[in-house]
Amino acid sequence: MTLRHALLPLALLAALPLSAQTQRGFTVRDMVALDRYSSPALTPDGNVVVFARRQMNSEVTKASTSLWTRNLRTRDMAPPKRLTPDGWNVNSPTVSKDGKAVYFLSGKNGSSQLYAIPLAGGEPKQLTDLPLDVDAYQFAPDGSHVALAMAAFPECKGDLACSKQKGEAKPKNSGVVFDRMFIRHWDTWNNGSYNRVFVADVGAAAAKNATLVSGAINGDIPSKPFGDLGDLAWSPDGKQLVMSVRQGDRVEPWSTNFDLWLVNADGSGTPRNLTAANKAWDAGPAFSPDGKTLYYRAMQRPGFEADRFALMAMDMATGNTREIDQRWDASADGITLSADGRTIYTTASELGQHPLFAVDVANGEVRNVSGPQGSISAFALAGNTLAFTRNTLQSGDQLFVTDADGKAPLRAITPSAGEMLPGVKFADAEQFTFIGWNGETVHGYVVKPWNYQPGRKYPVAFLIHGGPQGSFGNGWSYRWNPQTYAGQGYAAVMIDFHGSTGYGQKFTDAISQHWGDRPLEDLQKGWTAALQKYPFLNGDKACALGASYGGFMAYWIAGNWNQPWKCIVAHDGVFDNRMMGYATEELWFGEWENGGTVWENPAGYEKFNPLNHVKDWKVPMLIVHSQKDFRIPVEQGIAAFSALQRKGIESKFLYFPDENHWVLKPQNSIKWHDTVNDWLKSHIGQ
């Protein structure tokens, strides 16, 4: 196979003429077509890194993912080598305990199954041949057994063929009767199945059956819609597993009570709830090397999905627990233990960045091991090697390696976006601060247009992040990427208002029951501060854009702060907060954010309800909404568009029948960006 430019040695890339690297700005077509790198895995000695590379076809309609390897002990600048054959689309790589094989999932033969391929190269070998799709897997410490996540029907118990038959059955009518929620979740209607954990032997022949080990636990593992087997851990002796599960009963849609359950790997006995005393979220278990301690993450407040995840240690003999990181005001994303069990590696948001940290298990001391800039999306640790993927406002994920302490110079294994697109000039970004609500410091970013020249003024895209417990920091997005606006000749301004993550839990908490006042004050003061600090921002030519909570804020400012804006874009936003409290699927969210149920606290839902301010709407608005968005149903967008049309305000409605809360299909993403860019161009020029 001829290697594409994306894997040329960096020295050759640097030799390209400068003029070839500064021709134009970044576009959505560049973004959609870019190769994407992910899923780093290391051999046990840390000598070889394995990673996934996602490539788009020439028609920009379909992507496929392959696995690549790089020997880290050579310094000859040889490019990575492709491991999986052409024509295979794979995911979820891990390396065997002996370092001789790489495991992965693939639907090559029509069903997602587990495969292995020699690290040295060769043909993939199918390890499972089960009636159901394998959605995720995790090997036991000795490699002889593997935990498998599959969607099965409870009434079939461990009979995989029964679940397959039931899932494929075609009834004579289309009516479905539900007797509890969820009736639908994220973008899928409930068909009665649950995510279950099975254990299979890995032998000479592909496993055709597996033992159900989570059947007595009434809940999904992995959790829907985005869970994985990072919420499962094998005991060091391979005899037991611990998994995080939320009970699948009638209170599930308004509960965040995930518990850690201990089960036997052979399916025998009765599962034991290890964290029943905590009615909030327990997640991410990991055993100490000797099996005597279970580490995990825990929230404190039931019903709040954006509470701080603390790092916890449980004595398996006594059940006693302690918090490891009491002095660290951050929310840990996960737990990866060092080989000696003395250090927990985890990522967390911090002041507009998302670094990798090492936490001392004994004293809770925390140190940054990835550097102060950028966002770490995934990492692997083996021997004295640390591999991680990092993205920034200038590049998607790039794979780097260093030593376990992060002190050795970084070695780039894959190219940055700039190296893949030498003809594109990526815009510069700068973080700034100002005094916001309650006299507290608030952070923001300004991104210059790609063709910035001192002394000129540029139209502005004012981007409002979702969540609302989220952040527009130093990271890369394939949905809301400020480089796509900078590439059109706009500047971008982003404010991490109160409610954003990475600034301490108190800062995050400040937005709950205050959707329309405290963050609005931050946005207003941030806009004023940006205009004062950056004279190239043209405050007379600005458009406000947001999705999800950002879409709510777009509707809110249309009636409460519409003076600066020449146009507004609202994607999948909350227009009627009261109806949202009834129509969304994850009810705990609205109930926490508005101080109770709709009937318990109707004033909480009406206090910041955008529809109550439609009388003051006057700014042209583009609305985007999708049919399969069950988080914020499409009727929210339709209602807002109806209001605009009835009032005679210039407006457009972009509708996707096949997307969910996000627009993910390549050509749909292009349509989204083209429509938004045309809207901006017609109102603030270029």
XYZ file of C-alpha atoms in Angstrom:
686
model
C 0.000 0.000 0.000
C 1.239 3.494 -0.815
C 1.453 5.611 2.311
C -0.579 8.782 2.228
C 0.943 12.148 3.050
C -0.606 11.942 6.535
C 2.037 9.452 7.590
C 5.086 11.069 6.043
C 7.933 11.707 8.490
C 7.668 15.090 10.140
C 11.077 16.090 8.792
C 9.777 15.790 5.225
C 6.656 17.726 6.105
C 8.773 20.556 7.482
C 10.591 20.742 4.164
C 7.443 21.709 2.256
C 7.538 25.278 0.921
C 6.034 27.801 3.322
C 3.915 29.267 0.538
C 2.159 25.897 0.181
C 1.157 26.013 3.831
C -0.524 29.453 3.900
C -2.925 29.503 1.005
C -6.377 29.488 2.571
C -8.522 29.026 5.645
C -9.901 25.822 7.118
C -13.265 24.596 5.780
C -15.877 22.048 6.776
C -14.821 19.855 3.862
C -11.297 19.806 5.263
C -12.679 18.884 8.671
C -14.874 16.050 7.438
C -12.155 14.545 5.235
C -9.371 14.652 7.848
C -7.903 11.401 9.098
C -8.662 10.861 12.776
C -6.375 9.108 15.260
C -7.556 7.438 18.456
C -7.438 4.466 20.838
C -3.739 4.229 21.804
C -2.674 0.881 23.272
C 0.780 -0.293 24.345
C 2.528 -3.626 24.541
C 3.221 -4.606 28.177
C 6.875 -3.571 27.888
C 5.901 -0.189 26.414
C 7.981 -0.799 23.289
C 5.219 -0.689 20.656
C 2.173 1.536 20.382
C -0.971 0.490 18.543
C -3.536 3.050 17.444
C -6.617 3.484 15.269
C -6.724 5.576 12.120
C -10.096 6.623 10.668
C -10.094 7.528 6.955
C -12.869 8.942 4.795
C -13.598 7.661 1.294
C -13.100 9.923 -1.718
C -16.826 10.718 -1.945
C -16.756 11.891 1.703
C -19.730 9.678 2.505
C -18.286 6.786 4.496
C -15.398 6.246 6.894
C -13.410 3.139 7.801
C -10.972 2.529 10.638
C -7.771 0.496 10.568
C -5.077 -0.301 13.142
C -1.454 0.822 12.888
C 1.681 0.145 14.919
C 4.891 2.025 15.688
C 8.000 0.582 17.321
C 9.024 3.195 19.898
C 12.519 1.893 20.429
C 13.676 2.856 16.946
C 14.762 6.381 16.101
C 14.940 6.024 12.338
C 11.766 8.075 11.769
C 10.180 5.118 10.000
C 6.452 5.768 9.588
C 3.853 3.646 11.386
C 2.857 0.374 9.746
C -0.651 -0.726 8.963
C -1.615 -3.808 10.962
C -5.161 -4.746 9.902
C -5.792 -5.736 6.267
C -7.409 -3.558 3.619
C -11.181 -3.847 3.631
C -11.464 -4.339 7.386
C -13.272 -1.750 9.503
C -12.251 -2.241 13.137
C -12.447 -0.633 16.577
C -11.479 -0.991 20.244
C -7.885 -2.279 20.066
C -6.114 -3.832 23.062
C -2.845 -5.740 23.328
C -2.537 -9.256 24.726
C -0.793 -9.868 28.030
C 2.233 -11.404 26.295
C 2.413 -8.545 23.781
C 2.223 -10.875 20.792
C -1.327 -10.165 19.620
C -3.743 -7.282 19.207
C -7.438 -7.752 19.895
C -10.192 -5.721 18.248
C -13.852 -5.722 17.254
C -15.032 -5.876 13.661
C -18.236 -6.531 11.722
C -16.278 -7.987 8.812
C -18.413 -11.131 8.691
C -21.758 -9.395 9.188
C -21.825 -9.244 12.982
C -19.606 -7.386 15.442
C -17.268 -10.027 16.893
C -13.909 -10.229 18.668
C -10.756 -10.881 16.644
C -7.022 -11.205 17.239
C -4.140 -10.469 14.898
C -0.416 -11.090 15.475
C 1.404 -7.900 16.399
C 4.059 -8.882 13.872
C 1.406 -8.965 11.146
C -0.734 -11.645 9.551
C -4.350 -12.609 9.132
C -6.974 -11.813 11.776
C -8.382 -14.759 13.714
C -11.993 -14.706 14.851
C -12.242 -15.373 18.611
C -16.020 -15.212 19.030
C -18.816 -16.418 16.780
C -21.841 -15.529 18.858
C -25.479 -15.002 17.820
C -25.405 -11.411 19.110
C -23.205 -8.427 18.326
C -20.323 -7.926 20.748
C -20.423 -4.237 21.691
C -17.424 -4.140 24.041
C -14.972 -6.508 25.707
C -12.384 -6.753 28.459
C -9.963 -9.632 29.012
C -9.329 -11.264 32.377
C -5.830 -10.624 33.779
C -4.516 -14.032 32.637
C -6.061 -13.657 29.167
C -7.958 -16.958 29.293
C -11.427 -15.442 29.643
C -13.051 -12.338 28.269
C -16.006 -10.264 29.454
C -18.339 -9.359 26.606
C -21.063 -6.733 26.483
C -24.091 -7.698 24.396
C -27.681 -6.463 24.176
C -29.949 -9.310 25.294
C -33.518 -9.786 26.453
C -33.973 -10.479 30.199
C -36.600 -13.159 29.585
C -34.064 -15.141 27.563
C -31.674 -15.222 30.517
C -28.336 -16.478 29.147
C -29.747 -17.986 25.942
C -28.105 -15.938 23.179
C -30.034 -17.667 20.385
C -33.291 -16.745 22.125
C -32.269 -13.087 22.267
C -31.308 -13.122 18.610
C -34.619 -14.676 17.610
C -36.594 -12.241 19.748
C -34.705 -9.249 18.361
C -35.372 -10.310 14.773
C -39.018 -11.266 15.279
C -41.489 -9.347 13.123
C -44.907 -8.989 14.776
C -48.065 -8.718 12.705
C -48.779 -5.201 13.985
C -46.597 -2.217 14.810
C -48.143 -1.253 18.138
C -45.902 -1.286 21.216
C -47.185 -1.081 24.787
C -44.929 0.411 27.477
C -45.583 0.214 31.199
C -42.628 2.328 32.329
C -39.925 4.667 31.043
C -37.520 4.850 29.270
C -39.724 4.446 26.232
C -36.925 5.981 24.196
C -33.407 7.156 25.012
C -31.053 9.488 23.093
C -32.014 8.342 19.564
C -33.396 4.824 20.045
C -36.797 3.457 21.029
C -36.780 0.835 23.780
C -37.199 -2.695 22.385
C -37.034 -4.399 25.786
C -33.393 -5.487 25.663
C -30.697 -4.667 28.213
C -26.949 -4.421 27.887
C -25.638 -7.536 29.636
C -22.193 -8.857 30.557
C -21.227 -12.380 29.520
C -17.956 -14.248 30.024
C -16.495 -16.537 27.373
C -13.488 -18.871 27.232
C -10.901 -17.933 24.642
C -9.611 -21.147 23.129
C -8.415 -22.608 19.857
C -11.843 -22.340 18.236
C -14.076 -19.289 18.110
C -16.337 -19.162 21.162
C -19.939 -19.907 20.204
C -21.450 -19.439 23.647
C -20.906 -17.346 26.753
C -22.040 -17.343 30.379
C -24.317 -14.565 31.599
C -22.798 -13.029 34.751
C -24.847 -9.838 35.162
C -28.303 -11.350 34.699
C -29.363 -10.993 38.325
C -28.669 -7.245 38.162
C -31.612 -5.415 36.660
C -29.863 -2.720 34.645
C -27.670 -1.921 31.658
C -23.953 -2.588 31.691
C -22.580 -0.720 29.829
C -25.026 2.083 30.609
C -26.958 3.569 27.703
C -26.430 5.440 25.498
C -22.649 6.006 25.793
C -21.314 3.579 28.382
C -18.438 1.183 27.797
C -16.596 -1.471 29.787
C -14.525 1.189 31.488
C -17.215 0.669 34.131
C -16.101 -2.954 34.648
C -13.042 -4.420 36.364
C -11.694 -7.950 36.732
C -10.252 -9.006 40.068
C -6.529 -9.845 39.789
C -7.242 -13.572 40.202
C -9.858 -13.481 37.416
C -12.570 -14.995 39.624
C -14.768 -11.934 40.063
C -15.840 -8.759 38.311
C -17.071 -5.403 39.569
C -19.395 -3.357 37.386
C -21.215 -0.030 37.673
C -24.955 -0.385 37.073
C -28.044 1.755 37.540
C -31.105 -0.271 38.432
C -33.424 -0.631 35.446
C -36.720 0.049 37.186
C -39.419 2.724 36.967
C -37.260 5.385 38.674
C -34.384 4.994 36.198
C -35.274 8.100 34.103
C -34.952 10.367 37.137
C -32.144 8.566 38.999
C -28.371 8.964 38.832
C -27.794 6.209 41.386
C -25.216 3.906 39.798
C -23.835 1.264 42.180
C -20.825 -1.039 42.035
C -21.822 -4.700 41.937
C -19.513 -7.655 42.635
C -20.275 -10.825 40.637
C -18.588 -14.178 40.157
C -16.981 -14.707 36.749
C -18.540 -18.175 36.420
C -22.052 -16.778 36.850
C -22.641 -18.482 40.188
C -23.885 -16.927 43.417
C -25.741 -13.719 44.103
C -24.378 -10.302 43.050
C -23.390 -8.026 45.942
C -23.921 -4.258 45.952
C -20.708 -2.685 47.268
C -21.893 0.944 47.316
C -25.522 0.732 48.374
C -24.925 3.400 51.020
C -24.182 6.047 48.381
C -27.373 7.081 46.567
C -25.404 9.076 43.980
C -23.202 7.898 41.098
C -20.408 5.314 41.616
C -18.334 4.463 38.552
C -15.072 3.330 36.989
C -13.848 0.498 39.273
C -10.209 -0.653 39.274
C -8.567 -3.225 41.550
C -5.204 -2.740 43.219
C -2.580 -5.272 42.032
C -3.082 -7.394 45.165
C -6.887 -7.245 44.924
C -7.284 -5.922 48.460
C -8.413 -2.429 47.438
C -11.024 -1.295 44.951
C -10.573 2.175 43.522
C -13.518 3.977 41.947
C -15.080 7.397 41.317
C -18.055 8.668 43.281
C -20.423 11.617 43.290
C -22.143 12.815 46.459
C -25.447 14.386 45.356
C -28.231 12.114 44.050
C -29.937 13.347 40.910
C -27.058 15.592 39.755
C -25.161 14.280 36.727
C -22.548 17.077 36.793
C -21.472 16.636 40.411
C -17.762 16.217 41.160
C -16.376 12.695 40.691
C -14.042 12.068 43.647
C -11.411 9.318 43.644
C -12.266 6.696 46.246
C -10.570 3.660 47.791
C -12.521 0.752 49.320
C -10.995 -1.909 51.550
C -12.458 -5.122 50.118
C -12.206 -6.933 53.449
C -14.045 -4.361 55.558
C -15.944 -2.252 53.024
C -14.482 0.910 54.551
C -13.936 3.761 52.101
C -11.840 6.918 51.954
C -11.544 9.784 49.498
C -8.071 10.021 47.985
C -8.170 13.511 46.436
C -10.008 15.652 48.982
C -7.825 18.693 48.311
C -8.269 18.569 44.515
C -11.250 20.582 43.276
C -11.577 18.700 40.006
C -13.760 15.888 38.672
C -11.773 12.811 37.643
C -12.677 11.231 34.294
C -11.392 7.717 34.982
C -8.870 5.517 36.764
C -5.745 3.911 35.323
C -3.382 2.462 37.909
C 0.384 2.389 37.635
C 1.933 -1.089 37.697
C 2.903 -0.738 41.360
C -0.569 0.497 42.310
C 0.751 3.666 43.923
C -0.476 6.174 41.335
C -3.800 6.834 39.636
C -3.650 8.417 36.192
C -6.739 10.374 35.159
C -7.791 13.274 32.984
C -9.810 16.261 34.204
C -10.808 19.709 32.995
C -8.722 22.627 34.278
C -9.023 26.307 33.281
C -9.952 25.722 29.670
C -7.579 22.768 29.213
C -8.026 19.014 29.718
C -4.697 17.586 30.906
C -3.595 14.187 32.209
C -2.819 14.014 35.916
C -1.050 11.579 38.226
C -2.589 11.260 41.693
C -0.630 9.763 44.595
C -2.861 7.101 46.143
C -1.321 7.514 49.601
C -1.509 11.288 50.071
C -3.713 12.569 47.241
C -1.049 14.836 45.753
C -1.780 15.702 42.122
C 0.657 16.577 39.328
C 0.179 17.353 35.649
C 2.038 14.862 33.415
C 0.920 15.985 29.944
C 1.775 19.680 29.985
C -0.375 22.751 30.468
C -1.900 23.029 26.993
C -4.525 21.075 25.081
C -7.066 18.348 25.770
C -6.118 14.712 26.379
C -8.772 12.426 24.909
C -7.225 8.993 25.583
C -4.039 7.520 27.024
C -2.233 4.245 27.729
C 0.466 3.390 30.248
C 2.860 0.420 30.136
C 6.370 -0.029 31.460
C 7.911 3.426 31.500
C 5.962 4.540 28.431
C 3.020 6.910 28.373
C 1.093 7.327 25.118
C -1.742 9.799 24.709
C -3.839 11.541 22.095
C -4.096 15.308 22.490
C -6.109 17.890 20.598
C -6.121 21.685 20.637
C -7.915 24.554 18.963
C -5.470 24.094 16.068
C -5.577 20.315 15.598
C -7.594 17.178 16.092
C -6.147 14.289 18.093
C -2.439 13.707 17.608
C -0.671 10.740 19.201
C 2.357 11.448 21.388
C 4.609 9.282 23.553
C 6.760 10.189 26.540
C 7.858 8.507 29.779
C 5.498 7.639 32.625
C 6.340 10.879 34.446
C 5.759 12.998 31.364
C 9.254 14.448 31.705
C 10.848 13.061 28.553
C 10.472 15.120 25.355
C 7.237 14.387 23.516
C 7.522 12.281 20.367
C 4.779 12.813 17.790
C 3.685 9.509 16.254
C 0.902 10.859 14.035
C 0.570 14.178 12.192
C -1.277 17.265 13.319
C -4.078 18.794 11.265
C -1.627 21.386 9.977
C 0.733 18.681 8.736
C -2.122 16.875 7.008
C -3.273 20.137 5.406
C -0.118 22.103 4.524
C -2.125 24.422 2.278
C -4.302 25.593 5.170
C -3.435 28.318 7.641
C -4.962 27.583 11.033
C -6.120 30.521 13.096
C -4.371 31.636 16.264
C -6.276 31.577 19.559
C -5.787 33.388 22.846
C -7.324 32.841 26.265
C -8.434 35.890 28.242
C -10.085 36.579 31.593
C -12.511 39.145 32.958
C -14.623 39.742 36.051
C -18.047 38.156 35.656
C -20.986 37.313 37.865
C -20.458 37.713 41.602
C -17.140 39.497 41.030
C -15.473 36.201 40.070
C -12.914 35.544 37.342
C -14.311 34.065 34.140
C -12.260 32.695 31.232
C -12.832 32.911 27.509
C -11.107 32.391 24.175
C -10.785 34.605 21.126
C -9.883 32.980 17.818
C -8.529 35.249 15.113
C -9.612 34.865 11.484
C -7.167 32.824 9.414
C -6.281 35.888 7.297
C -5.863 38.253 10.250
C -4.025 41.497 9.578
C -3.317 44.087 12.286
C -5.454 47.197 11.996
C -8.397 45.487 10.330
C -11.763 44.661 11.884
C -13.527 41.333 11.387
C -17.090 40.050 11.810
C -17.600 37.825 14.847
C -19.151 34.434 15.545
C -20.097 34.425 19.241
C -20.189 30.713 20.157
C -22.134 29.513 23.219
C -21.357 26.028 24.525
C -23.850 23.381 25.583
C -24.079 21.169 28.611
C -24.652 23.538 30.295
C -21.913 21.936 32.400
C -19.410 21.945 29.545
C -16.637 24.089 28.117
C -15.391 25.755 24.947
C -11.706 25.454 25.819
C -8.458 24.515 24.119
C -9.798 21.491 22.295
C -10.941 20.280 18.885
C -14.499 19.480 17.867
C -15.901 17.902 14.722
C -19.285 19.536 15.351
C -18.621 23.013 16.762
C -15.156 23.974 15.626
C -14.162 27.671 15.742
C -11.597 27.028 12.997
C -14.459 26.587 10.511
C -15.584 30.136 11.325
C -12.056 31.529 11.337
C -11.566 29.820 7.972
C -14.444 31.901 6.556
C -12.768 35.112 7.677
C -14.620 35.534 10.982
C -13.234 35.943 14.462
C -14.735 33.692 17.128
C -15.423 34.515 20.781
C -16.215 31.808 23.347
C -17.014 32.378 27.038
C -16.807 29.699 29.738
C -19.630 31.221 31.783
C -20.615 30.138 35.305
C -21.711 26.524 34.989
C -18.704 25.547 32.885
C -16.439 22.695 33.947
C -12.780 22.975 34.871
C -13.009 25.939 37.257
C -13.993 24.164 40.468
C -17.256 22.533 41.496
C -18.678 25.713 43.025
C -18.287 27.458 39.662
C -20.038 24.549 37.920
C -22.867 24.490 40.477
C -23.608 28.192 39.968
C -25.751 27.644 36.876
C -28.292 25.222 38.359
C -31.657 27.009 38.722
C -29.977 30.068 37.163
C -29.941 29.305 33.460
C -30.946 32.782 32.366
C -29.251 35.215 34.751
C -25.734 34.301 35.922
C -24.474 32.863 32.612
C -26.144 35.686 30.700
C -24.295 38.203 32.867
C -21.019 36.414 32.105
C -21.760 36.386 28.371
C -22.584 40.080 28.409
C -19.498 41.044 30.419
C -17.331 38.680 28.383
C -18.534 40.251 25.142
C -17.755 43.722 26.460
C -14.331 42.620 27.724
C -13.459 40.975 24.406
C -14.419 44.071 22.415
C -12.262 46.225 24.696
C -9.248 43.909 24.635
C -9.296 42.942 20.940
C -9.872 45.948 18.663
C -10.037 43.705 15.574
C -13.473 42.438 16.702
C -16.262 44.231 14.843
C -19.038 44.491 17.419
C -21.414 45.873 14.790
C -21.187 42.689 12.741
C -21.737 39.779 15.080
C -23.900 36.659 15.193
C -24.637 34.500 18.264
C -24.694 30.723 17.823
C -25.326 27.851 20.238
C -26.483 24.237 20.543
C -28.328 22.332 23.275
C -28.016 24.626 26.311
C -26.324 27.001 23.870
C -29.493 26.729 21.788
C -31.550 27.583 24.861
C -29.328 30.612 25.413
C -29.732 31.604 21.757
C -33.519 31.670 22.280
C -33.070 33.420 25.650
C -30.885 36.227 24.331
C -33.324 36.705 21.427
C -35.752 38.071 24.002
C -33.382 39.363 26.695
C -30.165 40.590 25.002
C -30.720 40.972 21.303
C -29.095 44.371 20.837
C -25.591 43.293 19.686
C -26.643 40.616 17.212
C -27.316 40.819 13.502
C -28.376 37.169 13.462
C -28.813 34.124 15.698
C -28.347 30.383 15.155
C -30.100 27.952 17.550
C -29.307 24.244 17.188
C -31.391 21.692 19.135
C -32.190 24.241 21.818
C -34.777 24.320 24.609
C -37.558 26.702 23.579
C -40.296 25.728 26.057
C -38.619 24.798 29.324
C -41.858 23.571 30.875
C -42.632 21.122 28.075
C -38.968 20.079 28.044
C -39.479 18.953 31.650
C -42.107 16.482 30.480
C -40.829 15.476 27.022
C -37.112 14.790 27.525
C -36.005 11.238 28.350
C -33.465 11.799 31.164
C -35.762 13.513 33.631
C -33.138 13.898 36.362
C -31.490 16.622 34.322
C -34.396 19.054 34.209
C -35.477 18.248 37.740
C -32.076 19.146 39.154
C -31.565 22.184 36.952
C -35.020 23.620 37.710
C -35.394 22.668 41.366
C -37.869 19.781 41.187
C -40.504 18.369 38.890
C -42.634 20.638 36.745
C -45.648 20.275 39.054
C -43.603 20.656 42.241
C -41.872 23.850 41.142
C -43.583 25.319 38.058
C -42.075 28.732 38.798
C -38.591 27.242 38.437
C -39.357 26.194 34.876
C -41.090 29.441 33.935
C -38.476 31.796 35.415
C -36.100 31.290 32.488
C -38.484 30.034 29.812
C -37.609 31.485 26.380
C -41.145 31.235 25.017
C -42.296 33.821 27.554
C -40.137 36.426 25.774
C -41.097 35.811 22.148
C -42.842 39.190 22.126
C -39.382 40.804 22.215
C -37.839 38.685 19.442
C -36.695 40.700 16.433
C -33.315 39.312 15.261
C -33.186 37.012 12.197
C -32.780 33.413 13.335
C -31.710 30.109 11.792
C -33.030 27.066 13.662
C -31.579 23.562 13.288
C -33.261 20.494 14.750
C -33.295 16.741 14.109
C -36.058 14.159 14.217
C -34.132 11.575 16.253
C -33.186 14.032 18.988
C -35.008 12.552 21.975
C -32.980 14.612 24.450
C -34.555 17.860 23.179
C -37.409 16.749 20.910
C -37.789 18.290 17.467
C -41.069 20.010 18.413
C -38.994 22.484 20.442
C -37.343 23.746 17.257
C -40.559 23.635 15.247
C -42.350 25.727 17.886
C -39.609 28.364 17.865
C -39.673 28.507 14.061
C -43.467 28.875 14.130
C -43.094 31.832 16.492
C -40.578 33.510 14.192
C -42.691 32.952 11.107
C -45.862 34.152 12.794
C -44.101 37.341 13.917
C -42.734 37.931 10.425
C -39.076 37.716 11.507
C -36.620 36.552 8.861
C -35.979 32.904 9.673
C -35.024 29.492 8.323
C -35.463 25.950 9.649
C -32.865 23.277 8.823
C -34.291 19.815 9.523
C -32.474 16.458 9.597
C -34.782 13.405 9.664
C -31.901 10.978 10.320
C -29.767 12.707 12.982
C -29.936 12.816 16.775
C -28.833 15.577 19.174
C -25.664 15.745 17.072
C -25.211 15.962 13.301
C -22.778 13.132 12.576
C -23.144 11.943 8.984
C -20.408 13.489 6.785
C -22.644 14.984 4.123
C -25.134 16.191 6.747
C -22.277 17.943 8.550
C -21.348 19.667 5.308
C -24.985 20.701 4.772
C -25.120 22.045 8.341
C -21.979 24.144 7.957
C -22.882 25.399 4.486
C -26.304 26.516 5.730
C -24.879 28.210 8.832
C -22.090 29.905 6.875
C -24.542 31.178 4.264
C -26.687 32.574 7.098
C -23.715 34.388 8.611
C -22.565 35.692 5.254
C -25.981 37.138 4.461
C -26.093 39.040 7.781
C -22.520 39.944 8.742
C -20.649 39.485 5.476
C -17.129 38.105 5.273
